[in-house]
PDB file of C-alpha atoms in Angstrom:
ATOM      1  CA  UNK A   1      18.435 -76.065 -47.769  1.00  0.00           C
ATOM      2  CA  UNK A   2      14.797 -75.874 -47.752  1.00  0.00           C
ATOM      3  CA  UNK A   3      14.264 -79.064 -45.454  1.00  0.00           C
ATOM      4  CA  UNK A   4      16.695 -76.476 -42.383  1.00  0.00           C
ATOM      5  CA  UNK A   5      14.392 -73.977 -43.369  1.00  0.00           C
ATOM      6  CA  UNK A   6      11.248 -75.702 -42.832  1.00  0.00           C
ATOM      7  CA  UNK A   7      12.644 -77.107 -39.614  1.00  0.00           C
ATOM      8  CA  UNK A   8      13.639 -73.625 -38.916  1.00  0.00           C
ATOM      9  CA  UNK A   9      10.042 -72.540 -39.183  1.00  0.00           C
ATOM     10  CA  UNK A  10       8.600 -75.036 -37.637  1.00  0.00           C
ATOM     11  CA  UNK A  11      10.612 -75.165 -34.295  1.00  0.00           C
ATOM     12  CA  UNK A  12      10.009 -70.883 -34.516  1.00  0.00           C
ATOM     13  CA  UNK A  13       6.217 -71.387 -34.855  1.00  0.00           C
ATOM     14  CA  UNK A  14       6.611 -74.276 -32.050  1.00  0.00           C
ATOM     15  CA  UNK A  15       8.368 -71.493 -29.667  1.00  0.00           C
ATOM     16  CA  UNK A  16       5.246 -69.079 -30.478  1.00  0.00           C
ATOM     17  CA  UNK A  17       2.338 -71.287 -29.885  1.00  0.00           C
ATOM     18  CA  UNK A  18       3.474 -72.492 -26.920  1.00  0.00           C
ATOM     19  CA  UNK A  19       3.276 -69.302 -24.381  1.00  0.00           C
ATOM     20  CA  UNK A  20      -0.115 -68.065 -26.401  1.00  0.00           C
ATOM     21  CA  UNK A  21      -1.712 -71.624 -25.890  1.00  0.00           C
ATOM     22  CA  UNK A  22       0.129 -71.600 -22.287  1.00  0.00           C
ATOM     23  CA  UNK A  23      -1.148 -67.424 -21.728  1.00  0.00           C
ATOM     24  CA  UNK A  24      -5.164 -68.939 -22.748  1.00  0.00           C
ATOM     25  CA  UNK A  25      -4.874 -71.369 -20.034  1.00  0.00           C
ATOM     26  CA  UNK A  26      -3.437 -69.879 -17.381  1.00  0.00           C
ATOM     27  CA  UNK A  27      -5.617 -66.636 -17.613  1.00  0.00           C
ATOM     28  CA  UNK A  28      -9.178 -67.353 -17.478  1.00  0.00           C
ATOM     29  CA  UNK A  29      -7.559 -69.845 -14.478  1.00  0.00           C
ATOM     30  CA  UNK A  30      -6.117 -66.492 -12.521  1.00  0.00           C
ATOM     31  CA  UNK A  31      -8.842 -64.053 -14.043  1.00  0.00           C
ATOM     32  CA  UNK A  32     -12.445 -65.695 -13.401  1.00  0.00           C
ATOM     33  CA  UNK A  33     -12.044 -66.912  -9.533  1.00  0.00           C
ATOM     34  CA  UNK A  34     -10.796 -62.916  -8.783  1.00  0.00           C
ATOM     35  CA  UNK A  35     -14.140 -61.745 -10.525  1.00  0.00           C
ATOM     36  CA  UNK A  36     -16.326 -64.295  -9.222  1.00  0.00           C
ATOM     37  CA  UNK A  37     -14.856 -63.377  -5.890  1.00  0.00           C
ATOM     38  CA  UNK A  38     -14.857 -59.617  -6.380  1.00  0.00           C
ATOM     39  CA  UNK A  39     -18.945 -60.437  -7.542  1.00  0.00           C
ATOM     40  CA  UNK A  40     -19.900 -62.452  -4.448  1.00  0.00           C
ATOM     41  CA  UNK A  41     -17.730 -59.183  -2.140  1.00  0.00           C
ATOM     42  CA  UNK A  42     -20.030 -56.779  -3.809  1.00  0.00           C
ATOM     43  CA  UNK A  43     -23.359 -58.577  -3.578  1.00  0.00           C
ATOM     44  CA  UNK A  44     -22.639 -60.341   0.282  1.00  0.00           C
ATOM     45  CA  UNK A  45     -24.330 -57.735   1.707  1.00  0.00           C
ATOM     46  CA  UNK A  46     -27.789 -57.579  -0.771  1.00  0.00           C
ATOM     47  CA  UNK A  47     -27.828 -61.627  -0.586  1.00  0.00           C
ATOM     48  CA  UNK A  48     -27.695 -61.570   3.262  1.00  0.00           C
ATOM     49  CA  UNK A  49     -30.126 -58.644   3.620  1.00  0.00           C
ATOM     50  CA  UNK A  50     -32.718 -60.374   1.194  1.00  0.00           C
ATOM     51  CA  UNK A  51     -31.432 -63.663   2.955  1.00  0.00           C
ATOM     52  CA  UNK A  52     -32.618 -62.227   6.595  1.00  0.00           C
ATOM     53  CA  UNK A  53     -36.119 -60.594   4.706  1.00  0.00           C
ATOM     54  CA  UNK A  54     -37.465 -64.297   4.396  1.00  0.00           C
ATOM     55  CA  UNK A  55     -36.124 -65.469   7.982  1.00  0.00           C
ATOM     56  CA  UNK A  56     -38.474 -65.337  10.719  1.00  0.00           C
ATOM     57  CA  UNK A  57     -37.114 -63.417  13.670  1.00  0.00           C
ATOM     58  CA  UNK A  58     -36.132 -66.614  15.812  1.00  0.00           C
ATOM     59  CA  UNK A  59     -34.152 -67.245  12.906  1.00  0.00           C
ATOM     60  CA  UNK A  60     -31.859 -64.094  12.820  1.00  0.00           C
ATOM     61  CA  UNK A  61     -30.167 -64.566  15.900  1.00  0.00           C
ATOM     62  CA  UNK A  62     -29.972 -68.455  15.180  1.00  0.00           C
ATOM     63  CA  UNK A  63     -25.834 -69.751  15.469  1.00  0.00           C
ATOM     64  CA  UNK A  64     -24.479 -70.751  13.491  1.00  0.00           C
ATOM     65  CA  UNK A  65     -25.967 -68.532  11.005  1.00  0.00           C
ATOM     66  CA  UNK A  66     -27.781 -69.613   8.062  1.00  0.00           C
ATOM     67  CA  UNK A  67     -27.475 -68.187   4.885  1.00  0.00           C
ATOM     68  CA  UNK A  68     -30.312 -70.168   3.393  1.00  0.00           C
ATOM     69  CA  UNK A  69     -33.222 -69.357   5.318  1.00  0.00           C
ATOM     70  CA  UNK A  70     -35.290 -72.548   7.166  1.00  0.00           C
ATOM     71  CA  UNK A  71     -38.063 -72.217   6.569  1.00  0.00           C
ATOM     72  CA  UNK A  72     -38.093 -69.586   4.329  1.00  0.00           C
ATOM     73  CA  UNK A  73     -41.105 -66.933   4.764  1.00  0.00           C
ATOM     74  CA  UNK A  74     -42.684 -64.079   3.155  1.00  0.00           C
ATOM     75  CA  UNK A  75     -44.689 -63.139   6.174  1.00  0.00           C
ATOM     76  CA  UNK A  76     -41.786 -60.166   6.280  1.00  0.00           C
ATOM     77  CA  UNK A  77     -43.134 -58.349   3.558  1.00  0.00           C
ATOM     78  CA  UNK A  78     -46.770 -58.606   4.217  1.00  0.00           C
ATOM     79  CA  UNK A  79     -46.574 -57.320   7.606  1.00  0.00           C
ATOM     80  CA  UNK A  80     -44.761 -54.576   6.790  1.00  0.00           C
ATOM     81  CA  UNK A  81     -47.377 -53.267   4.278  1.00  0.00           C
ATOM     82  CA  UNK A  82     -49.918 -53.730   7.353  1.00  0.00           C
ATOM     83  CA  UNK A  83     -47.734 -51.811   9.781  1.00  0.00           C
ATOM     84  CA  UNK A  84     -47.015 -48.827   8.272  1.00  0.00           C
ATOM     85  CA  UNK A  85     -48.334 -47.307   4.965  1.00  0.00           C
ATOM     86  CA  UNK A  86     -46.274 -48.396   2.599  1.00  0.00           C
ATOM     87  CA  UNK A  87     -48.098 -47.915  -0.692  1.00  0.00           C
ATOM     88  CA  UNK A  88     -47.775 -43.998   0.367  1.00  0.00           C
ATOM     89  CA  UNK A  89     -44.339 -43.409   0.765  1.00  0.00           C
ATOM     90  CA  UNK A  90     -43.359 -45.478  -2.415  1.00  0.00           C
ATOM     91  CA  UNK A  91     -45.991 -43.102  -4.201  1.00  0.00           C
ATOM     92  CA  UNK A  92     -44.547 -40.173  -2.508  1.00  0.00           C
ATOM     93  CA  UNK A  93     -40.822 -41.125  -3.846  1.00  0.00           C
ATOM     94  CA  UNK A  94     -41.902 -42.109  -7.487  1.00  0.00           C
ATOM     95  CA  UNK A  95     -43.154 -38.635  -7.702  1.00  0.00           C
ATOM     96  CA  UNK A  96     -40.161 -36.900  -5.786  1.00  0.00           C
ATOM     97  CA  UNK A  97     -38.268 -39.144  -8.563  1.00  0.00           C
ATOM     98  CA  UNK A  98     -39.871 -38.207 -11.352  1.00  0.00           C
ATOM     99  CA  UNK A  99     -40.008 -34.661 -11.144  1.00  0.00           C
ATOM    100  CA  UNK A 100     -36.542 -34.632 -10.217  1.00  0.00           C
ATOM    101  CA  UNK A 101     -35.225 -36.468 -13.093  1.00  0.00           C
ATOM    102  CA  UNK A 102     -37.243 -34.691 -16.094  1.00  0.00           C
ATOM    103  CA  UNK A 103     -36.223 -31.082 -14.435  1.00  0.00           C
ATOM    104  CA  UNK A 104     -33.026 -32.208 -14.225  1.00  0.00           C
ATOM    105  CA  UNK A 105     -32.095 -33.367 -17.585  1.00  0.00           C
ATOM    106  CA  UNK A 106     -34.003 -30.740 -19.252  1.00  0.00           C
ATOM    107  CA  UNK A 107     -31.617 -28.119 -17.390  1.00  0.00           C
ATOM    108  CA  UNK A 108     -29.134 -30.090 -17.819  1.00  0.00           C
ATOM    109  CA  UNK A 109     -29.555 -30.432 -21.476  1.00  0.00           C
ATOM    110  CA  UNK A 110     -30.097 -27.129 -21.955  1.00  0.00           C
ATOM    111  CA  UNK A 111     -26.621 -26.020 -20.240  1.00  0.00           C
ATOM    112  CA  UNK A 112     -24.416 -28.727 -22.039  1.00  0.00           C
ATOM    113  CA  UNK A 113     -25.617 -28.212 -25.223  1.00  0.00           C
ATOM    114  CA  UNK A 114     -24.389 -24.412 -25.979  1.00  0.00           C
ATOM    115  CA  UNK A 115     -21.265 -25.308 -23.998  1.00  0.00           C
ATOM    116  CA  UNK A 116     -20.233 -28.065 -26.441  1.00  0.00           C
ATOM    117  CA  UNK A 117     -21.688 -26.559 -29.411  1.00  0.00           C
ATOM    118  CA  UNK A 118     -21.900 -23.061 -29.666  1.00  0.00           C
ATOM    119  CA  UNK A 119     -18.685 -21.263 -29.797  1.00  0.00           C
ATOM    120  CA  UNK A 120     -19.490 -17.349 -27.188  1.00  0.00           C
ATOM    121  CA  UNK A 121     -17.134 -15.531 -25.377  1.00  0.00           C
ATOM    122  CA  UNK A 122     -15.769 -17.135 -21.933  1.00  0.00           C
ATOM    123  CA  UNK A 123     -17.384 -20.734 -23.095  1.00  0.00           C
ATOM    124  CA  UNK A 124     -14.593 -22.568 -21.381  1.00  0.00           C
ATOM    125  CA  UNK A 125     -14.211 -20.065 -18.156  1.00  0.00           C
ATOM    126  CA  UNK A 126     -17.798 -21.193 -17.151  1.00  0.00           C
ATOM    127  CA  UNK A 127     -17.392 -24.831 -17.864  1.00  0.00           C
ATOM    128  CA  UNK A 128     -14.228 -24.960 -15.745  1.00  0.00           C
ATOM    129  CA  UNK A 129     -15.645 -22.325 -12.890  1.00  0.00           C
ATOM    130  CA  UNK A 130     -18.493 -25.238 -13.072  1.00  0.00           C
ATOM    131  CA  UNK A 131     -16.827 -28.421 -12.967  1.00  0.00           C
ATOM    132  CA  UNK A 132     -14.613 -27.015 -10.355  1.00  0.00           C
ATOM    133  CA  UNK A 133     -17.476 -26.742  -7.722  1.00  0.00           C
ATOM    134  CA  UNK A 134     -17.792 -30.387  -7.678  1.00  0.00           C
ATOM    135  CA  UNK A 135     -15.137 -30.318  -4.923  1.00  0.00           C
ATOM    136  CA  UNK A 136     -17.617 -28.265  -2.824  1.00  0.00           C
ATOM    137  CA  UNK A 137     -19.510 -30.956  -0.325  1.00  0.00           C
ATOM    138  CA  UNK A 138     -23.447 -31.111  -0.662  1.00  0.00           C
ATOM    139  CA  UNK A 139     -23.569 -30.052   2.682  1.00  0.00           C
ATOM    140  CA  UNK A 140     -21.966 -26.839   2.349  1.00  0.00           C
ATOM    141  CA  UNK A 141     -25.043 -25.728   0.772  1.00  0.00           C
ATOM    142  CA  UNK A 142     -28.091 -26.593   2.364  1.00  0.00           C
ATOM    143  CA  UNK A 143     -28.505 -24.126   4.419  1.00  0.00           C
ATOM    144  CA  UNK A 144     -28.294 -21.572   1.566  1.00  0.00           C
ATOM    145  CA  UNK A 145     -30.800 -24.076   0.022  1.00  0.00           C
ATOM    146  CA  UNK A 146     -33.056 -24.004   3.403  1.00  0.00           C
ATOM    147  CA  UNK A 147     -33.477 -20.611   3.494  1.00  0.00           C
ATOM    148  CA  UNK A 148     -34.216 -19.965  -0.119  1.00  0.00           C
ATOM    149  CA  UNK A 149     -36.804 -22.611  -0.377  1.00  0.00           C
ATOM    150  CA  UNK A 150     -38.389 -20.711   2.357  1.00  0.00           C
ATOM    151  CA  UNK A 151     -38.652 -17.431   0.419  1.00  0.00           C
ATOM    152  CA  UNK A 152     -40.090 -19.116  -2.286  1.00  0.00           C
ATOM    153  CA  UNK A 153     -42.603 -20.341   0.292  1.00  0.00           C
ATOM    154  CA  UNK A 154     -42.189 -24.254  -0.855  1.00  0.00           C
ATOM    155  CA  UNK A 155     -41.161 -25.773   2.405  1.00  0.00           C
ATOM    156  CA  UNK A 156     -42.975 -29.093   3.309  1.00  0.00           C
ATOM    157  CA  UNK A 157     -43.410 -29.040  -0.711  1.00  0.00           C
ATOM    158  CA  UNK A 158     -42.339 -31.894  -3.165  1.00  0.00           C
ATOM    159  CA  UNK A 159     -40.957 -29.234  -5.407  1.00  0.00           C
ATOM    160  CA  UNK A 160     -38.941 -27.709  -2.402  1.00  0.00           C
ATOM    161  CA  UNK A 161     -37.572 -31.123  -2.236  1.00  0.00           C
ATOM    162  CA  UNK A 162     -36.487 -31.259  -5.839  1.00  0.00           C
ATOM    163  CA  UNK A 163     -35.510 -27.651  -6.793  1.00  0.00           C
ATOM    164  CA  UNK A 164     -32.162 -27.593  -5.120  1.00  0.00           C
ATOM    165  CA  UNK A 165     -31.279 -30.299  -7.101  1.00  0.00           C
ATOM    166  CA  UNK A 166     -32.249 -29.468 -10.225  1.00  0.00           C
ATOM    167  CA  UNK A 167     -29.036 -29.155 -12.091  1.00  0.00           C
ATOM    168  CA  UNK A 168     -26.211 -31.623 -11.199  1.00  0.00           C
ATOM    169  CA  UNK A 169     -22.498 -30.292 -12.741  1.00  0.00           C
ATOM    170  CA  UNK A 170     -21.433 -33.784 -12.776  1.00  0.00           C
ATOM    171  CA  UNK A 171     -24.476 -34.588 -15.311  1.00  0.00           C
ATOM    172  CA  UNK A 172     -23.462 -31.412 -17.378  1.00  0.00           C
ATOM    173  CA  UNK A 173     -20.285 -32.392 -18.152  1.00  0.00           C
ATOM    174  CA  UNK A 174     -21.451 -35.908 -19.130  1.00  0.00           C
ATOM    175  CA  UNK A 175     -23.808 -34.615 -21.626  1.00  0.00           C
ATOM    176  CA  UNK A 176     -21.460 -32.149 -22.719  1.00  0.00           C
ATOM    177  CA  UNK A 177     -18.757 -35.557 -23.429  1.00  0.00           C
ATOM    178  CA  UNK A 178     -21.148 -36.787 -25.699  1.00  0.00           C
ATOM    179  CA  UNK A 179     -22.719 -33.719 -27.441  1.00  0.00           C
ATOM    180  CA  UNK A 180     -19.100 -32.615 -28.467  1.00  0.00           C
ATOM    181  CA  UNK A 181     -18.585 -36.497 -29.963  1.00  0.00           C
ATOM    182  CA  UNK A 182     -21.407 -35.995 -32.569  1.00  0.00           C
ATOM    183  CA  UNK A 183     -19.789 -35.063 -35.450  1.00  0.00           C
ATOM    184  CA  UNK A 184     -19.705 -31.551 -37.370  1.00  0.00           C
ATOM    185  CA  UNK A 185     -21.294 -32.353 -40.589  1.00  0.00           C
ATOM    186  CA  UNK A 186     -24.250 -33.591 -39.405  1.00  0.00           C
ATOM    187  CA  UNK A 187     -25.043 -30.055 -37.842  1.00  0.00           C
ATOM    188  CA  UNK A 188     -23.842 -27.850 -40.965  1.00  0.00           C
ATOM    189  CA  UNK A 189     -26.199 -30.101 -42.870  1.00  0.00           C
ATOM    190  CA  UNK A 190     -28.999 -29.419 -40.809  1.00  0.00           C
ATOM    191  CA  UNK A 191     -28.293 -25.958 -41.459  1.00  0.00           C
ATOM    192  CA  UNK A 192     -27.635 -25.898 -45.055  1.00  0.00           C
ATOM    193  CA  UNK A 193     -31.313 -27.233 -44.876  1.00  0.00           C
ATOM    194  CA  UNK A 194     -32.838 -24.181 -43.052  1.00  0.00           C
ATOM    195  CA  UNK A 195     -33.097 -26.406 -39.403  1.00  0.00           C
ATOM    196  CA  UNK A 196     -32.816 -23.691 -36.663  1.00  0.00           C
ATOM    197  CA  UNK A 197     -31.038 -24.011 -33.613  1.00  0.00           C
ATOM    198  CA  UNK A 198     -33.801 -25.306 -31.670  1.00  0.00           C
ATOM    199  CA  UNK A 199     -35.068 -27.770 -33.937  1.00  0.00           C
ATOM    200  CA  UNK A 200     -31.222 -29.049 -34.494  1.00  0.00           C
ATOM    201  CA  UNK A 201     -30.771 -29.331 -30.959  1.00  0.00           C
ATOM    202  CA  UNK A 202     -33.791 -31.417 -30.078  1.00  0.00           C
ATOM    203  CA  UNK A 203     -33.875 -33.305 -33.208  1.00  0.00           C
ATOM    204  CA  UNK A 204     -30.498 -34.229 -34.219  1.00  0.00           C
ATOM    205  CA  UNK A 205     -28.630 -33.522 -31.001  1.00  0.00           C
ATOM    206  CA  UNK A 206     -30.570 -34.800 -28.041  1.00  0.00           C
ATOM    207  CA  UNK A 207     -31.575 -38.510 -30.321  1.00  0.00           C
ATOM    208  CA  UNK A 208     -27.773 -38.740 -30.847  1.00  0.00           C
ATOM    209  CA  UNK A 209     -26.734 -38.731 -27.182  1.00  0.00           C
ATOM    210  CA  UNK A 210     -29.588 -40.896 -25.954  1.00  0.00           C
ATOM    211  CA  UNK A 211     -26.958 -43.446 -24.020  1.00  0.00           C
ATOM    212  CA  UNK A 212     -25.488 -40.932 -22.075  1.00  0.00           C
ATOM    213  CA  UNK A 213     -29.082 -39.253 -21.387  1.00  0.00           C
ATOM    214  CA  UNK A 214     -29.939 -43.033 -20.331  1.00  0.00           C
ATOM    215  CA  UNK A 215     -26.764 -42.762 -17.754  1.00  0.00           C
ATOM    216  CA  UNK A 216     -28.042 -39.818 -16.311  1.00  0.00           C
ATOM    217  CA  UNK A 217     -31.536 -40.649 -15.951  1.00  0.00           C
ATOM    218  CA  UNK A 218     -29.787 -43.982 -13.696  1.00  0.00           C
ATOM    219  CA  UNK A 219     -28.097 -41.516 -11.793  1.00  0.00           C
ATOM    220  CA  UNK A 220     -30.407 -38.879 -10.921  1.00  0.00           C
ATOM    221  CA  UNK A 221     -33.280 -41.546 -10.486  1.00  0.00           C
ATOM    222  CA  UNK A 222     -30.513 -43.028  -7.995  1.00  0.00           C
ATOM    223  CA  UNK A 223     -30.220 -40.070  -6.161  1.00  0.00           C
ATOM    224  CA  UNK A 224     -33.407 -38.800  -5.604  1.00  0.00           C
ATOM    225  CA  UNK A 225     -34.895 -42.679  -4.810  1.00  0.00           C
ATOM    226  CA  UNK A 226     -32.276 -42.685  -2.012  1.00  0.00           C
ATOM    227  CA  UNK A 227     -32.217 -39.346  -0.847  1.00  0.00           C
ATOM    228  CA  UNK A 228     -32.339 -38.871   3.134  1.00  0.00           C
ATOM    229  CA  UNK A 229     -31.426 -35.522   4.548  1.00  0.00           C
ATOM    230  CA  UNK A 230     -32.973 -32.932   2.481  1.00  0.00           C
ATOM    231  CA  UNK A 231     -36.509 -34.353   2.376  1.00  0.00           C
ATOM    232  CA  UNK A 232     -36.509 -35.075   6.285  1.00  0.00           C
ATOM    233  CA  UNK A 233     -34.901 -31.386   6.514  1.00  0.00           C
ATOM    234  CA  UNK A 234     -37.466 -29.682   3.761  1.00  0.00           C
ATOM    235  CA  UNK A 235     -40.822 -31.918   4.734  1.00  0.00           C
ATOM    236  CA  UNK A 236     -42.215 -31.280   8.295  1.00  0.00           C
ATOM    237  CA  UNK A 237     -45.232 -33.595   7.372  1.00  0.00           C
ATOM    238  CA  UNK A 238     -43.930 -37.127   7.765  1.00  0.00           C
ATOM    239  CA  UNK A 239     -46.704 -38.615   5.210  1.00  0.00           C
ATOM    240  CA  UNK A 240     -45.379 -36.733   2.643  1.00  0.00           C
ATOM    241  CA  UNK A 241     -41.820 -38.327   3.248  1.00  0.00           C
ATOM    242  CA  UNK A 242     -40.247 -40.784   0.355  1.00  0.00           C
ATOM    243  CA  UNK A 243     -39.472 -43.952   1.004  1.00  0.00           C
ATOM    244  CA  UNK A 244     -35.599 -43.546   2.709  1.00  0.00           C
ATOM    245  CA  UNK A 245     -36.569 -41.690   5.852  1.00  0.00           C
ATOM    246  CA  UNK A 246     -39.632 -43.589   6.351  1.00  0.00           C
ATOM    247  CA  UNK A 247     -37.821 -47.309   5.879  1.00  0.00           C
ATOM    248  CA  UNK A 248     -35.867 -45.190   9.182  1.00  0.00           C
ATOM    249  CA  UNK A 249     -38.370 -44.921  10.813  1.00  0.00           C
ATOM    250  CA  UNK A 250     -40.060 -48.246  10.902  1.00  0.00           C
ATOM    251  CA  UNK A 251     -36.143 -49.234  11.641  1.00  0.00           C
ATOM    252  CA  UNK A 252     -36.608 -47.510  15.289  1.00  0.00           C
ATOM    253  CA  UNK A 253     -40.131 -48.622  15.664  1.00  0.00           C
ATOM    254  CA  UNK A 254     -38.905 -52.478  14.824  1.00  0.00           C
ATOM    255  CA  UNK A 255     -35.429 -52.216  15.895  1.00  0.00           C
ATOM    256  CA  UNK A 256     -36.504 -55.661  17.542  1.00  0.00           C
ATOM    257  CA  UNK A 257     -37.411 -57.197  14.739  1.00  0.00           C
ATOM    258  CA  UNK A 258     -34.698 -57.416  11.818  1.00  0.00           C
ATOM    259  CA  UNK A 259     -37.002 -59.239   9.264  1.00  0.00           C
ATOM    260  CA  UNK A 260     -39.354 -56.054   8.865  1.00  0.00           C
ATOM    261  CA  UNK A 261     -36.769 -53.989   8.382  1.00  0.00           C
ATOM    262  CA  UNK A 262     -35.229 -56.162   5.975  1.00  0.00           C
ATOM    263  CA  UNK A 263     -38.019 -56.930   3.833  1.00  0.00           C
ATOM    264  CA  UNK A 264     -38.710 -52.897   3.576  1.00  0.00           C
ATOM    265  CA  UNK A 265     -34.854 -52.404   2.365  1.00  0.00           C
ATOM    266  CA  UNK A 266     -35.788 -54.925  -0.307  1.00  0.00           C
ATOM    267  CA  UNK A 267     -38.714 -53.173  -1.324  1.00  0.00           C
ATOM    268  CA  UNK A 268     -36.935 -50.011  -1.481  1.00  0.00           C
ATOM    269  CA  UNK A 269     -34.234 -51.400  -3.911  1.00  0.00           C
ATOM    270  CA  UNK A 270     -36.111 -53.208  -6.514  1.00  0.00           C
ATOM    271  CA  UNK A 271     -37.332 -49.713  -8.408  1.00  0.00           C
ATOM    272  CA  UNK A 272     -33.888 -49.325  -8.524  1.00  0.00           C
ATOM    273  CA  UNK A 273     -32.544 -52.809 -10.241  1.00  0.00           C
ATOM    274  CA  UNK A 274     -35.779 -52.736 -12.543  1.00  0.00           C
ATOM    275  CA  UNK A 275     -34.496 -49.530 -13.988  1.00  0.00           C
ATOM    276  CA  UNK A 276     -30.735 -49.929 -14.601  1.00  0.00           C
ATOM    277  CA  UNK A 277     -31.711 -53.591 -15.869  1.00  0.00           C
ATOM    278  CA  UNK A 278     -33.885 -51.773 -18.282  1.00  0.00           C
ATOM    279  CA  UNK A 279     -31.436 -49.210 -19.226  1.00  0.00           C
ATOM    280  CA  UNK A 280     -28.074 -51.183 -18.837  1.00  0.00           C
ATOM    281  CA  UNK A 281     -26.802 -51.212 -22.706  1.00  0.00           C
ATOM    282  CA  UNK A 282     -27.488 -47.609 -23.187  1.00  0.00           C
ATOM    283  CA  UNK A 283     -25.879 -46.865 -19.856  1.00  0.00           C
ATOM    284  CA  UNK A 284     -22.625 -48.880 -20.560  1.00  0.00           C
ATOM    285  CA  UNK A 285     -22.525 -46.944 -24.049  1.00  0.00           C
ATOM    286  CA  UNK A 286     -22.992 -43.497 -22.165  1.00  0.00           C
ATOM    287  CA  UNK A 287     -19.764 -44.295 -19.911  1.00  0.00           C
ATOM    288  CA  UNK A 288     -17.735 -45.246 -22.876  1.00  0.00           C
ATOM    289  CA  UNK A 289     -19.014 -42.121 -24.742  1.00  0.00           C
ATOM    290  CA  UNK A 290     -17.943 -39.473 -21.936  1.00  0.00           C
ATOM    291  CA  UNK A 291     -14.424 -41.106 -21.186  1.00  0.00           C
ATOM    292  CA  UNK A 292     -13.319 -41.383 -25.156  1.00  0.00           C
ATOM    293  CA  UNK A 293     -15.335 -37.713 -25.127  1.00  0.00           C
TER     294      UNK A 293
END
């Protein structure tokens, strides 16, 4: 009786192993070509444009095409520091950035805090009237924008580029995710201690959701690196412009010459891989945070 039963077991345990050992196999086989093609979709167009930024311009047009550049030059990129001031427009949209993304998050902070953590009357009425103007297009507002920044007398100013966008809903309701994640005790202890509302909020609260402050910094800093319209609407002095509409510019100045405008795409784009590679992990924990929030 106990030989069957061991036989029994065995052939069961035989039946179980084999589609688990067969399911290992089979799908890193399926799984890993579809990412590594789904990788080399999204990046095709960065690895050709930094391909054609180190081709000379003889090269560009060459047939078949080449994807590895021969020879391979970095001519590109010093000529386009010589033909247009460069150094300028990159300084002009690091500071566009960087006032944009401190006055954002600050107001930002400052609305999603009290409307994940302090219970007032019609809490939830604002925070849905807000989220639902997220349908409304960017557009539909600039000329309200337009007209106000001239009232306030900032047009062709840096901070008439920024102000409009000073508070982003979508970044409200990310910080408000992970604000209403932080658990309860933690602020009743703070209070049993004497901590006042301020001081709980910027010690305890704002440390505690540092990965999703780290997702909207990547965001905003996104944003305002590649915005376009506004500043070419706002700005009438074209050396004040960031670095978007003036990388359009030397495009219809060099429209004949590919490799320029190439190389000043490149340039334009590295800021922006330096700081999500730097921020990545707290990123990726700020995303996690707002969709289990």
């Amino acid at each position: 009786m106990a030989e069957v039963q061991a036989a029994f077991l065995e052939t069961k345990s035989r039946r179980i192993t084999k589609p688990r050992s067969f399911k290992r196999i089979v799908k890193p086989l399926i799984l890993y070509p579809l990412m590594i093609i789904t990788a080399l979709l999204c990046l095709g167009p960065f690895l050709w444009l930094l391909s054609t930024s180190l081709k000379t311009n003889a090269n560009v047009f060459a047939f078949p095409p080449q994807f590895i550049p021969r020879p391979i030059s970095f001519n590109n990129y010093i000529k386009v520091f010589e033909f247009m001031p460069l150094w300028h427009h990159i300084y002009n949209t690091v500071l566009i950035s960087g006032m944009g993304v401190a006055l954002n998050l600050i107001t930002c902070l400052l609305m999603a805090y009290p409307l994940a953590r302090i219970q007032f009357p019609g809490r939830n009425t604002i925070f849905v009237a807000m989220i639902s103007t997220l349908i409304l297009p960017n557009a539909a507002g600039m000329i309200v924008h337009f007209v106000t920044i001239q009232k306030f007398g900032l047009y062709n100013t840096y901070l008439g580029v920024v102000l409009p966008a000073a508070v982003s809903v979508f970044n409200v309701f990310l910080l408000r995710q992970a604000f209403i994640t932080i658990p309860n005790e933690m602020e009743q202890s703070a209070r049993i201690d004497g901590a006042g509302e301020f001081r709980i909020f910027w010690n305890i609260m704002v440390p505690m959701v540092r990965p999703a402050i780290a997702t909207v910094v990547i965001f905003d800093f996104l944003n305002f690196w590649n915005s376009f319209i506004w500043p070419v609407v706002v700005l009438s002095d074209k050396e004040k412009y960031p670095l978007a509409p003036a990388l359009q510019y030397l495009q219809s100045d060099f429209s004949f010459n590919f490799p320029y405008i190439a190389a000043g795409t490149i340039i334009s784009i590295i800021p922006i891989i330096i700081v999500f590679l730097f921020l990545q992990k707290q990123f990726i924990n700020g995303m996690v945070g707002a969709v289990k929030g």
